[in-house]
Short mmCIF file of C-alpha atoms in Angstrom, two decimals:
data_model
loop_
_atom_site.label_atom_id
_atom_site.label_comp_id
_atom_site.label_asym_id
_atom_site.label_seq_id
_atom_site.Cartn_x
_atom_site.Cartn_y
_atom_site.Cartn_z
CA UNK A 1 0.04 0.07 0.10
CA UNK A 2 1.38 3.37 -0.96
CA UNK A 3 -0.22 5.18 1.91
CA UNK A 4 -1.36 7.97 -0.70
CA UNK A 5 -4.89 8.41 -0.86
CA UNK A 6 -6.79 6.39 -3.68
CA UNK A 7 -9.78 8.08 -5.13
CA UNK A 8 -12.58 5.67 -6.95
CA UNK A 9 -14.79 7.65 -9.34
CA UNK A 10 -15.56 7.89 -13.01
CA UNK A 11 -12.68 9.40 -15.28
CA UNK A 12 -14.24 13.13 -15.11
CA UNK A 13 -15.06 15.71 -12.61
CA UNK A 14 -18.36 15.04 -11.05
CA UNK A 15 -18.58 15.32 -7.09
CA UNK A 16 -14.92 13.86 -7.02
CA UNK A 17 -13.47 17.00 -8.75
CA UNK A 18 -13.40 19.09 -5.62
CA UNK A 19 -11.75 16.16 -3.61
CA UNK A 20 -9.00 16.41 -6.41
CA UNK A 21 -8.76 20.21 -5.89
CA UNK A 22 -8.46 20.02 -2.01
CA UNK A 23 -6.01 17.27 -2.08
CA UNK A 24 -3.74 18.77 -4.96
CA UNK A 25 -3.98 22.63 -3.12
CA UNK A 26 -2.80 20.77 0.48
CA UNK A 27 0.21 19.32 -1.73
CA UNK A 28 -1.15 15.88 -1.20
CA UNK A 29 -0.37 13.18 -3.91
CA UNK A 30 -3.09 10.93 -4.55
CA UNK A 31 -3.66 7.54 -6.77
CA UNK A 32 -7.13 7.35 -9.24
CA UNK A 33 -9.18 4.29 -9.98
CA UNK A 34 -11.62 5.01 -12.73
CA UNK A 35 -15.09 3.10 -13.25
CA UNK A 36 -15.42 2.20 -16.95
CA UNK A 37 -17.85 -0.47 -16.44
CA UNK A 38 -20.76 -1.34 -14.55
CA UNK A 39 -19.40 -4.59 -13.49
CA UNK A 40 -16.39 -2.62 -11.85
CA UNK A 41 -19.38 -0.83 -9.91
CA UNK A 42 -21.25 -3.98 -8.68
CA UNK A 43 -18.23 -5.35 -7.31
CA UNK A 44 -17.53 -2.62 -5.31
CA UNK A 45 -20.88 -2.95 -4.06
CA UNK A 46 -20.54 -6.67 -3.43
CA UNK A 47 -17.20 -6.22 -2.02
CA UNK A 48 -18.73 -3.76 0.76
CA UNK A 49 -16.44 -0.79 -0.27
CA UNK A 50 -19.37 1.61 -0.73
CA UNK A 51 -21.06 2.42 2.33
CA UNK A 52 -24.29 3.97 0.71
CA UNK A 53 -23.55 2.11 -2.76
CA UNK A 54 -22.34 5.60 -4.15
CA UNK A 55 -18.95 6.95 -5.33
CA UNK A 56 -17.28 9.25 -4.75
CA UNK A 57 -15.25 6.82 -2.63
CA UNK A 58 -11.66 7.91 -1.06
CA UNK A 59 -9.11 5.35 0.34
CA UNK A 60 -7.46 7.20 2.97
CA UNK A 61 -5.90 6.68 6.41
CA UNK A 62 -7.19 3.27 6.59
CA UNK A 63 -10.83 4.37 6.12
CA UNK A 64 -13.21 3.89 2.96
CA UNK A 65 -14.51 7.21 3.05
CA UNK A 66 -17.88 8.23 1.16
CA UNK A 67 -20.01 11.13 0.96
CA UNK A 68 -18.44 14.08 -0.50
CA UNK A 69 -18.79 16.57 2.09
CA UNK A 70 -17.42 14.16 4.66
CA UNK A 71 -14.27 13.35 2.24
CA UNK A 72 -13.47 17.36 2.24
CA UNK A 73 -13.84 18.01 5.77
CA UNK A 74 -11.61 15.18 6.89
CA UNK A 75 -8.84 16.58 4.25
CA UNK A 76 -9.60 19.92 5.25
CA UNK A 77 -9.27 19.17 9.26
CA UNK A 78 -6.13 17.15 8.63
CA UNK A 79 -3.93 19.31 6.18
CA UNK A 80 -4.76 22.74 7.86
CA UNK A 81 -7.18 24.01 5.57
CA UNK A 82 -10.11 24.27 8.22
CA UNK A 83 -9.34 27.56 10.26
CA UNK A 84 -8.04 27.90 13.49
CA UNK A 85 -10.93 27.61 15.62
CA UNK A 86 -14.77 26.62 15.60
CA UNK A 87 -15.95 30.00 14.47
CA UNK A 88 -13.71 30.31 11.21
CA UNK A 89 -14.77 26.76 10.81
CA UNK A 90 -18.22 26.90 10.93
CA UNK A 91 -19.13 30.59 10.62
CA UNK A 92 -16.80 30.99 7.75
CA UNK A 93 -15.59 27.84 6.03
CA UNK A 94 -18.31 25.51 5.99
CA UNK A 95 -20.98 28.50 5.22
CA UNK A 96 -18.94 29.62 2.30
CA UNK A 97 -18.32 25.87 1.20
CA UNK A 98 -22.13 25.31 1.11
CA UNK A 99 -22.16 28.24 -1.23
CA UNK A 100 -19.64 27.27 -3.57
CA UNK A 101 -21.42 23.78 -3.41
CA UNK A 102 -24.67 24.86 -4.26
CA UNK A 103 -23.37 26.62 -7.13
CA UNK A 104 -21.34 24.05 -8.66
CA UNK A 105 -23.80 21.28 -8.04
CA UNK A 106 -26.22 23.57 -10.60
CA UNK A 107 -23.26 23.26 -13.06
CA UNK A 108 -22.51 19.30 -12.14
CA UNK A 109 -26.23 18.17 -12.86
CA UNK A 110 -26.36 20.24 -16.02
CA UNK A 111 -24.86 17.72 -18.52
CA UNK A 112 -27.34 15.42 -17.20
CA UNK A 113 -30.55 17.42 -17.89
CA UNK A 114 -32.90 17.10 -20.75
CA UNK A 115 -31.70 19.47 -23.68
CA UNK A 116 -34.44 21.93 -23.19
CA UNK A 117 -33.58 21.99 -19.50
CA UNK A 118 -30.06 22.43 -20.21
CA UNK A 119 -30.72 25.47 -22.54
CA UNK A 120 -33.31 26.99 -19.69
CA UNK A 121 -30.90 26.54 -16.75
CA UNK A 122 -27.68 27.64 -17.76
CA UNK A 123 -28.54 31.43 -18.03
CA UNK A 124 -30.32 30.74 -14.36
CA UNK A 125 -26.85 29.29 -13.46
CA UNK A 126 -25.17 32.53 -14.59
CA UNK A 127 -27.85 34.48 -12.78
CA UNK A 128 -27.22 32.82 -9.93
CA UNK A 129 -23.54 32.98 -9.94
CA UNK A 130 -23.50 36.90 -10.85
CA UNK A 131 -26.33 37.99 -8.22
CA UNK A 132 -26.52 35.70 -5.32
CA UNK A 133 -23.24 33.73 -5.20
CA UNK A 134 -20.20 36.09 -6.48
CA UNK A 135 -21.64 39.67 -4.86
CA UNK A 136 -21.63 37.47 -1.31
CA UNK A 137 -18.06 36.54 -1.87
CA UNK A 138 -16.76 39.85 -3.02
CA UNK A 139 -18.30 41.62 -0.03
CA UNK A 140 -16.44 39.04 2.29
CA UNK A 141 -13.02 39.63 0.64
CA UNK A 142 -13.86 43.39 1.06
CA UNK A 143 -14.65 43.21 4.08
CA UNK A 144 -11.99 40.95 5.52
CA UNK A 145 -9.27 42.60 3.69
CA UNK A 146 -6.70 39.82 3.98
CA UNK A 147 -6.55 38.38 0.84
CA UNK A 148 -8.03 35.04 1.69
CA UNK A 149 -11.72 34.32 2.64
CA UNK A 150 -11.12 33.60 6.01
CA UNK A 151 -8.25 34.15 8.50
CA UNK A 152 -4.93 35.23 7.04
CA UNK A 153 -4.02 31.93 5.09
CA UNK A 154 -5.27 29.70 2.45
CA UNK A 155 -8.24 27.45 3.56
CA UNK A 156 -10.53 24.77 1.88
CA UNK A 157 -12.95 27.83 1.25
CA UNK A 158 -10.47 29.53 -1.00
CA UNK A 159 -9.57 26.55 -2.67
CA UNK A 160 -13.63 25.82 -3.22
CA UNK A 161 -14.36 29.24 -4.60
CA UNK A 162 -11.51 29.46 -7.23
CA UNK A 163 -12.52 25.67 -8.57
CA UNK A 164 -16.15 27.74 -8.46
CA UNK A 165 -15.06 30.51 -10.23
CA UNK A 166 -13.50 28.66 -13.00
CA UNK A 167 -16.31 26.63 -13.53
CA UNK A 168 -18.48 29.43 -14.02
CA UNK A 169 -15.99 31.13 -16.23
CA UNK A 170 -16.00 28.13 -18.75
CA UNK A 171 -19.41 28.70 -19.37
CA UNK A 172 -19.37 32.46 -19.76
CA UNK A 173 -15.86 34.09 -19.73
CA UNK A 174 -17.06 37.65 -18.65
CA UNK A 175 -18.76 36.32 -15.23
CA UNK A 176 -16.23 38.20 -13.18
CA UNK A 177 -16.35 41.70 -14.91
CA UNK A 178 -18.29 43.31 -12.24
CA UNK A 179 -15.98 41.99 -9.28
CA UNK A 180 -12.44 43.40 -9.12
CA UNK A 181 -11.72 41.63 -5.65
CA UNK A 182 -12.70 38.30 -7.16
CA UNK A 183 -10.71 38.83 -10.16
CA UNK A 184 -7.53 39.35 -8.02
CA UNK A 185 -8.40 36.51 -5.83
CA UNK A 186 -8.65 34.38 -8.56
CA UNK A 187 -5.16 35.24 -9.86
CA UNK A 188 -3.53 35.44 -6.40
CA UNK A 189 -4.91 31.60 -5.29
CA UNK A 190 -3.94 30.14 -8.75
CA UNK A 191 -0.71 31.29 -8.42
CA UNK A 192 -0.27 29.50 -5.03
CA UNK A 193 2.31 26.93 -6.19
CA UNK A 194 0.05 24.07 -5.24
CA UNK A 195 -2.52 25.24 -7.22
CA UNK A 196 -0.59 26.59 -9.75
CA UNK A 197 0.76 22.86 -10.41
CA UNK A 198 -2.47 21.70 -10.54
CA UNK A 199 -3.72 24.13 -13.22
CA UNK A 200 -1.18 23.44 -15.45
CA UNK A 201 -1.50 20.58 -18.50
CA UNK A 202 -0.83 16.92 -17.23
CA UNK A 203 -2.10 17.33 -13.61
CA UNK A 204 -4.94 15.13 -12.38
CA UNK A 205 -7.46 18.11 -13.19
CA UNK A 206 -10.18 16.63 -15.31
CA UNK A 207 -11.96 18.35 -18.31
CA UNK A 208 -15.24 19.53 -18.66
CA UNK A 209 -17.94 16.55 -18.94
CA UNK A 210 -18.54 15.27 -22.63
CA UNK A 211 -20.92 13.29 -24.19
CA UNK A 212 -18.91 10.26 -23.90
CA UNK A 213 -18.62 10.94 -20.06
CA UNK A 214 -22.31 11.43 -19.63
CA UNK A 215 -22.98 8.19 -21.37
CA UNK A 216 -20.59 6.31 -19.27
CA UNK A 217 -22.10 7.42 -15.99
CA UNK A 218 -25.07 6.97 -16.99
CA UNK A 219 -24.53 3.46 -17.99
CA UNK A 220 -22.57 2.50 -15.12
CA UNK A 221 -25.26 3.92 -12.35
CA UNK A 222 -28.26 2.82 -14.79
CA UNK A 223 -30.32 4.66 -12.27
CA UNK A 224 -32.57 7.64 -12.53
CA UNK A 225 -30.72 10.55 -11.01
CA UNK A 226 -32.66 13.11 -9.29
CA UNK A 227 -31.06 16.22 -7.70
CA UNK A 228 -31.99 18.92 -5.12
CA UNK A 229 -33.89 21.78 -6.35
CA UNK B 1 -31.01 39.88 24.09
CA UNK B 2 -31.84 36.61 25.68
CA UNK B 3 -28.69 34.87 24.50
CA UNK B 4 -30.83 32.00 23.10
CA UNK B 5 -30.49 31.31 19.91
CA UNK B 6 -33.11 32.46 17.42
CA UNK B 7 -34.22 30.73 14.22
CA UNK B 8 -35.69 32.28 11.53
CA UNK B 9 -37.75 30.10 9.00
CA UNK B 10 -41.54 29.57 8.19
CA UNK B 11 -43.53 27.67 10.79
CA UNK B 12 -42.54 24.06 9.40
CA UNK B 13 -40.06 21.63 9.10
CA UNK B 14 -38.31 22.21 6.16
CA UNK B 15 -34.30 22.47 6.72
CA UNK B 16 -34.71 24.04 10.14
CA UNK B 17 -36.26 21.08 11.48
CA UNK B 18 -32.70 19.12 11.45
CA UNK B 19 -31.61 22.33 13.84
CA UNK B 20 -34.42 22.15 15.98
CA UNK B 21 -33.92 18.44 16.78
CA UNK B 22 -30.09 18.86 17.55
CA UNK B 23 -30.53 21.99 19.73
CA UNK B 24 -33.47 20.20 21.48
CA UNK B 25 -31.24 16.99 22.03
CA UNK B 26 -28.29 19.18 23.47
CA UNK B 27 -30.57 20.82 25.90
CA UNK B 28 -30.52 23.95 24.29
CA UNK B 29 -33.55 26.27 24.36
CA UNK B 30 -34.40 28.60 21.34
CA UNK B 31 -36.52 31.04 20.17
CA UNK B 32 -38.47 31.18 16.82
CA UNK B 33 -39.29 33.87 14.48
CA UNK B 34 -41.47 32.81 11.66
CA UNK B 35 -41.65 33.91 8.36
CA UNK B 36 -45.31 34.46 7.15
CA UNK B 37 -45.54 36.65 4.20
CA UNK B 38 -43.54 37.60 1.57
CA UNK B 39 -42.96 40.80 3.20
CA UNK B 40 -41.21 39.10 6.20
CA UNK B 41 -38.46 37.45 3.95
CA UNK B 42 -38.36 40.72 2.16
CA UNK B 43 -37.43 42.60 5.32
CA UNK B 44 -34.54 39.73 6.10
CA UNK B 45 -33.09 40.29 2.80
CA UNK B 46 -33.15 44.07 2.66
CA UNK B 47 -31.72 44.20 6.32
CA UNK B 48 -28.65 42.11 4.59
CA UNK B 49 -29.09 39.44 7.33
CA UNK B 50 -29.08 36.31 4.83
CA UNK B 51 -25.68 35.94 3.27
CA UNK B 52 -27.07 34.10 -0.04
CA UNK B 53 -30.52 35.21 0.43
CA UNK B 54 -31.42 31.89 2.12
CA UNK B 55 -32.94 30.70 4.81
CA UNK B 56 -32.49 28.86 7.65
CA UNK B 57 -30.77 31.70 9.18
CA UNK B 58 -29.97 31.42 12.75
CA UNK B 59 -28.74 33.79 15.11
CA UNK B 60 -26.39 32.17 17.77
CA UNK B 61 -23.34 33.59 19.53
CA UNK B 62 -23.32 36.92 18.12
CA UNK B 63 -23.60 35.31 14.60
CA UNK B 64 -26.00 34.82 11.80
CA UNK B 65 -25.48 32.00 10.37
CA UNK B 66 -26.88 30.54 7.43
CA UNK B 67 -26.66 27.09 5.45
CA UNK B 68 -28.04 24.29 7.13
CA UNK B 69 -24.75 22.20 7.31
CA UNK B 70 -22.75 24.77 8.54
CA UNK B 71 -25.18 25.67 11.28
CA UNK B 72 -25.37 22.18 12.54
CA UNK B 73 -21.63 21.39 12.23
CA UNK B 74 -21.18 24.47 14.66
CA UNK B 75 -23.97 23.47 17.10
CA UNK B 76 -22.56 19.83 17.09
CA UNK B 77 -19.38 20.60 17.91
CA UNK B 78 -20.24 23.37 20.19
CA UNK B 79 -22.31 20.85 22.43
CA UNK B 80 -19.90 18.26 22.23
CA UNK B 81 -22.01 16.23 20.01
CA UNK B 82 -19.33 15.77 16.99
CA UNK B 83 -17.24 13.14 18.52
CA UNK B 84 -13.65 13.12 20.14
CA UNK B 85 -11.43 13.47 17.26
CA UNK B 86 -11.01 14.04 13.14
CA UNK B 87 -11.80 10.36 12.67
CA UNK B 88 -15.13 10.03 14.81
CA UNK B 89 -15.95 13.02 12.96
CA UNK B 90 -15.49 11.60 9.77
CA UNK B 91 -17.89 8.79 10.36
CA UNK B 92 -20.19 11.27 11.76
CA UNK B 93 -19.97 13.21 8.83
CA UNK B 94 -20.57 10.31 6.53
CA UNK B 95 -23.65 8.80 8.55
CA UNK B 96 -25.21 12.27 8.83
CA UNK B 97 -24.73 13.06 5.08
CA UNK B 98 -27.10 9.67 4.44
CA UNK B 99 -29.55 10.54 6.52
CA UNK B 100 -29.47 13.87 4.85
CA UNK B 101 -29.82 12.26 1.44
CA UNK B 102 -32.74 10.24 2.71
CA UNK B 103 -34.83 13.20 4.24
CA UNK B 104 -33.97 15.14 1.42
CA UNK B 105 -35.89 13.10 -0.51
CA UNK B 106 -38.98 13.31 1.73
CA UNK B 107 -38.65 16.88 2.05
CA UNK B 108 -39.24 17.70 -1.41
CA UNK B 109 -42.09 14.98 -1.55
CA UNK B 110 -45.05 17.62 -0.71
CA UNK B 111 -43.55 19.88 -3.83
CA UNK B 112 -43.91 17.28 -6.28
CA UNK B 113 -46.69 16.85 -8.95
CA UNK B 114 -49.72 14.77 -7.07
CA UNK B 115 -49.31 12.02 -10.06
CA UNK B 116 -45.81 11.40 -8.78
CA UNK B 117 -46.85 10.78 -5.25
CA UNK B 118 -47.02 7.12 -5.45
CA UNK B 119 -43.78 6.62 -7.46
CA UNK B 120 -41.97 9.05 -4.70
CA UNK B 121 -43.39 6.83 -1.84
CA UNK B 122 -42.28 3.29 -3.45
CA UNK B 123 -38.94 5.31 -4.10
CA UNK B 124 -38.80 6.32 -0.28
CA UNK B 125 -39.42 2.74 0.84
CA UNK B 126 -37.14 1.23 -1.42
CA UNK B 127 -34.12 3.57 -0.94
CA UNK B 128 -34.70 3.38 3.19
CA UNK B 129 -35.01 -0.33 3.12
CA UNK B 130 -32.36 -1.21 0.78
CA UNK B 131 -29.51 1.51 0.91
CA UNK B 132 -30.00 3.40 4.27
CA UNK B 133 -31.51 1.46 7.06
CA UNK B 134 -29.34 -1.41 6.21
CA UNK B 135 -26.14 0.58 6.48
CA UNK B 136 -27.33 1.98 10.06
CA UNK B 137 -28.38 -1.64 11.06
CA UNK B 138 -25.15 -3.01 10.06
CA UNK B 139 -23.17 -0.19 12.18
CA UNK B 140 -24.93 -0.95 15.20
CA UNK B 141 -24.62 -4.55 14.67
CA UNK B 142 -20.67 -4.11 14.06
CA UNK B 143 -20.31 -1.56 16.95
CA UNK B 144 -22.19 -3.56 19.44
CA UNK B 145 -22.95 -0.33 21.30
CA UNK B 146 -26.00 1.76 21.67
CA UNK B 147 -24.54 4.39 19.53
CA UNK B 148 -23.13 5.04 15.95
CA UNK B 149 -19.94 6.17 16.87
CA UNK B 150 -17.65 6.25 19.58
CA UNK B 151 -19.94 4.68 22.07
CA UNK B 152 -21.20 7.94 22.94
CA UNK B 153 -24.29 9.99 22.07
CA UNK B 154 -23.45 12.22 18.92
CA UNK B 155 -25.10 14.17 16.37
CA UNK B 156 -25.46 11.13 14.10
CA UNK B 157 -27.77 9.38 16.70
CA UNK B 158 -30.14 12.53 16.59
CA UNK B 159 -30.20 12.97 12.81
CA UNK B 160 -30.89 9.03 12.21
CA UNK B 161 -33.68 9.13 14.81
CA UNK B 162 -35.19 12.11 13.19
CA UNK B 163 -35.11 10.16 9.94
CA UNK B 164 -36.37 7.31 11.33
CA UNK B 165 -39.47 9.06 12.52
CA UNK B 166 -39.86 10.73 9.15
CA UNK B 167 -39.81 7.63 7.10
CA UNK B 168 -42.19 5.92 9.62
CA UNK B 169 -44.93 8.55 9.21
CA UNK B 170 -44.87 7.35 5.60
CA UNK B 171 -44.92 3.74 6.29
CA UNK B 172 -45.20 2.94 9.89
CA UNK B 173 -43.48 -0.65 9.64
CA UNK B 174 -40.56 0.48 7.71
CA UNK B 175 -38.16 -0.83 10.42
CA UNK B 176 -39.88 -3.91 10.45
CA UNK B 177 -36.20 -6.05 9.49
CA UNK B 178 -34.18 -3.71 11.36
CA UNK B 179 -34.32 -4.72 15.08
CA UNK B 180 -31.38 -3.27 15.78
CA UNK B 181 -32.80 0.15 14.72
CA UNK B 182 -36.05 -0.63 16.43
CA UNK B 183 -34.11 -0.83 19.39
CA UNK B 184 -31.92 2.34 18.63
CA UNK B 185 -35.31 4.05 18.37
CA UNK B 186 -36.38 3.07 21.79
CA UNK B 187 -33.71 4.16 23.58
CA UNK B 188 -32.60 7.40 21.86
CA UNK B 189 -36.39 8.29 21.69
CA UNK B 190 -35.92 8.05 26.10
CA UNK B 191 -33.01 10.49 26.30
CA UNK B 192 -34.41 13.00 28.54
CA UNK B 193 -33.96 15.77 26.26
CA UNK B 194 -35.19 14.16 23.18
CA UNK B 195 -37.96 12.56 25.18
CA UNK B 196 -39.17 16.01 26.02
CA UNK B 197 -39.07 17.21 22.00
CA UNK B 198 -41.07 14.27 21.22
CA UNK B 199 -43.84 15.44 23.62
CA UNK B 200 -46.81 17.36 22.29
CA UNK B 201 -46.16 21.13 23.22
CA UNK B 202 -42.41 20.94 21.86
CA UNK B 203 -41.10 23.29 18.85
CA UNK B 204 -41.14 20.04 16.86
CA UNK B 205 -42.88 20.78 13.94
CA UNK B 206 -45.69 18.43 12.42
CA UNK B 207 -45.43 16.97 8.62
CA UNK B 208 -46.32 19.32 6.13
CA UNK B 209 -49.77 20.07 5.18
CA UNK B 210 -51.61 21.80 2.25
CA UNK B 211 -51.56 24.98 4.25
CA UNK B 212 -47.98 24.91 4.59
CA UNK B 213 -47.06 23.94 1.54
CA UNK B 214 -49.12 26.72 -0.08
CA UNK B 215 -47.26 29.35 2.21
CA UNK B 216 -43.89 28.28 1.26
CA UNK B 217 -44.82 28.16 -2.54
CA UNK B 218 -46.19 32.00 -2.32
CA UNK B 219 -43.25 33.27 0.05
CA UNK B 220 -40.50 31.57 -2.15
CA UNK B 221 -42.23 32.15 -5.32
CA UNK B 222 -42.04 28.61 -6.32
#
C-alpha cells in the first residue's frame, strides 16, 4: 500500500473534482481508480466498499470514506485548511463552502438534464452566480481585507471558491467583470504553487464533461438521477 | 437579548427541522421567528441578514449563520456532539450525509405533482430499506454499542432518529426488518432531552400540510 489516498470515481469531474482540488492544494499526492464498467461498480458494492452504494470513494488513512462533504471536511481538517477555531470553521469556511457547493452542483448536474432543460438552466446558473453567490464572496473579500476568505491563510473555502469561479467562467468568460476583488483573488490563489501546478496540463485535474463521459456515467449507474432543486 | 439562539424560518419542518432536533437534543432552549409573508422574507433580505439570500438563518453567539450544514456542524461541535477526534468526526459526517440524503427526498415530496406521489412513496420505501437503513443496522451490529459512533451520543444518532421517525410517518412498519434500529429508536427516544422534544407542546413541527405548502410556495415564489 502506497500510503497515498486512493480515489475511486468516473474518469471525469463530477463530485470527485472538489476532492482532487483540495488534495492538490494541500500538496498531497493521490492515486485514482476509474470506473469504466458497470461490473466494476457492482463489484465495489458486492465487496462492501461503498457505504451507501455510491461514489465518490476515497481510501484514506485506513478508512473507506464516502460522501463528498465528509471526505472534504476530513482532508481540510487533516491538512490545516479548516481555519484555526470553531468559529472560523463553521461560521466562515463551512458556510462559504456550502454556497460554492450549491453553485457548482447546478453546473455538475447540467450535462445530465434534458436538452430543453439545459438551455433554460444555463442562463439561470449564470444569473445566480452573478446575483447571489459572487456578490457575497466579493463582499467578504472587501470586508475581510486579507486576500483570503477566512483568517490570513489559505483555507478550503478559498480552494473551493477558485474551483467554482473557473467552472462558471468556462460557461461565461465575462462572469467576473463586475467583481474586481474576485478577479484579484482568482489570480492570487491560482498562483499559489500547489494550485498553479494543479492548473497545468498533465495534472490530475479533469476536463469538462463531454457526451462520452455522460454516457459512461449513465451506463454504469443505470438509475434515475434526481437532484435537489 | 436573551442569549438563546433565534431561528428564522417558516412555521414548518423544511430544512430547519434538523436544527431544532439538534438544539433540543443538546438541551438548548431556542426562540423562533416565523416568516409568514413575502414581506417578512423581503425584510430579512433588505436588512442584509441572509448571506446567500436564503433561510434557514440562525442567530447564535453573535453570528447570523446560514447554510443548514454549517449551522448543524457548529451546534454539534459546540455542544460536544461531534465525536472526540477527526476520525470520529469523519464517521459522523458520513452517517449524517446519508440521513440528509434520505430526508432530502422526503422533504421535496409535498412539492411534487400529485401524480408522482405514489412513485415517490415507493422510492422512499425502497431507498430506506435497501440503501440507508441496512447501513445503520450494520453499524449498530458491528459496533455492538448503543450509539452509532464511539459509544457515545452524537449528532449522528439524533439525525438518524429524526430520519427514522420521518420515514415511519410514510410507512409505519418500515423498521420491521431492522431489529437493532427498532431498539435504537426506543433507546434514543428515551434520552430525557429527546423525550421532551417528542412530547406535544414542544417546538417540533408537524408534517407539512396543504396550508404549509401553499404558504411556502407563495413566500418563496415556487
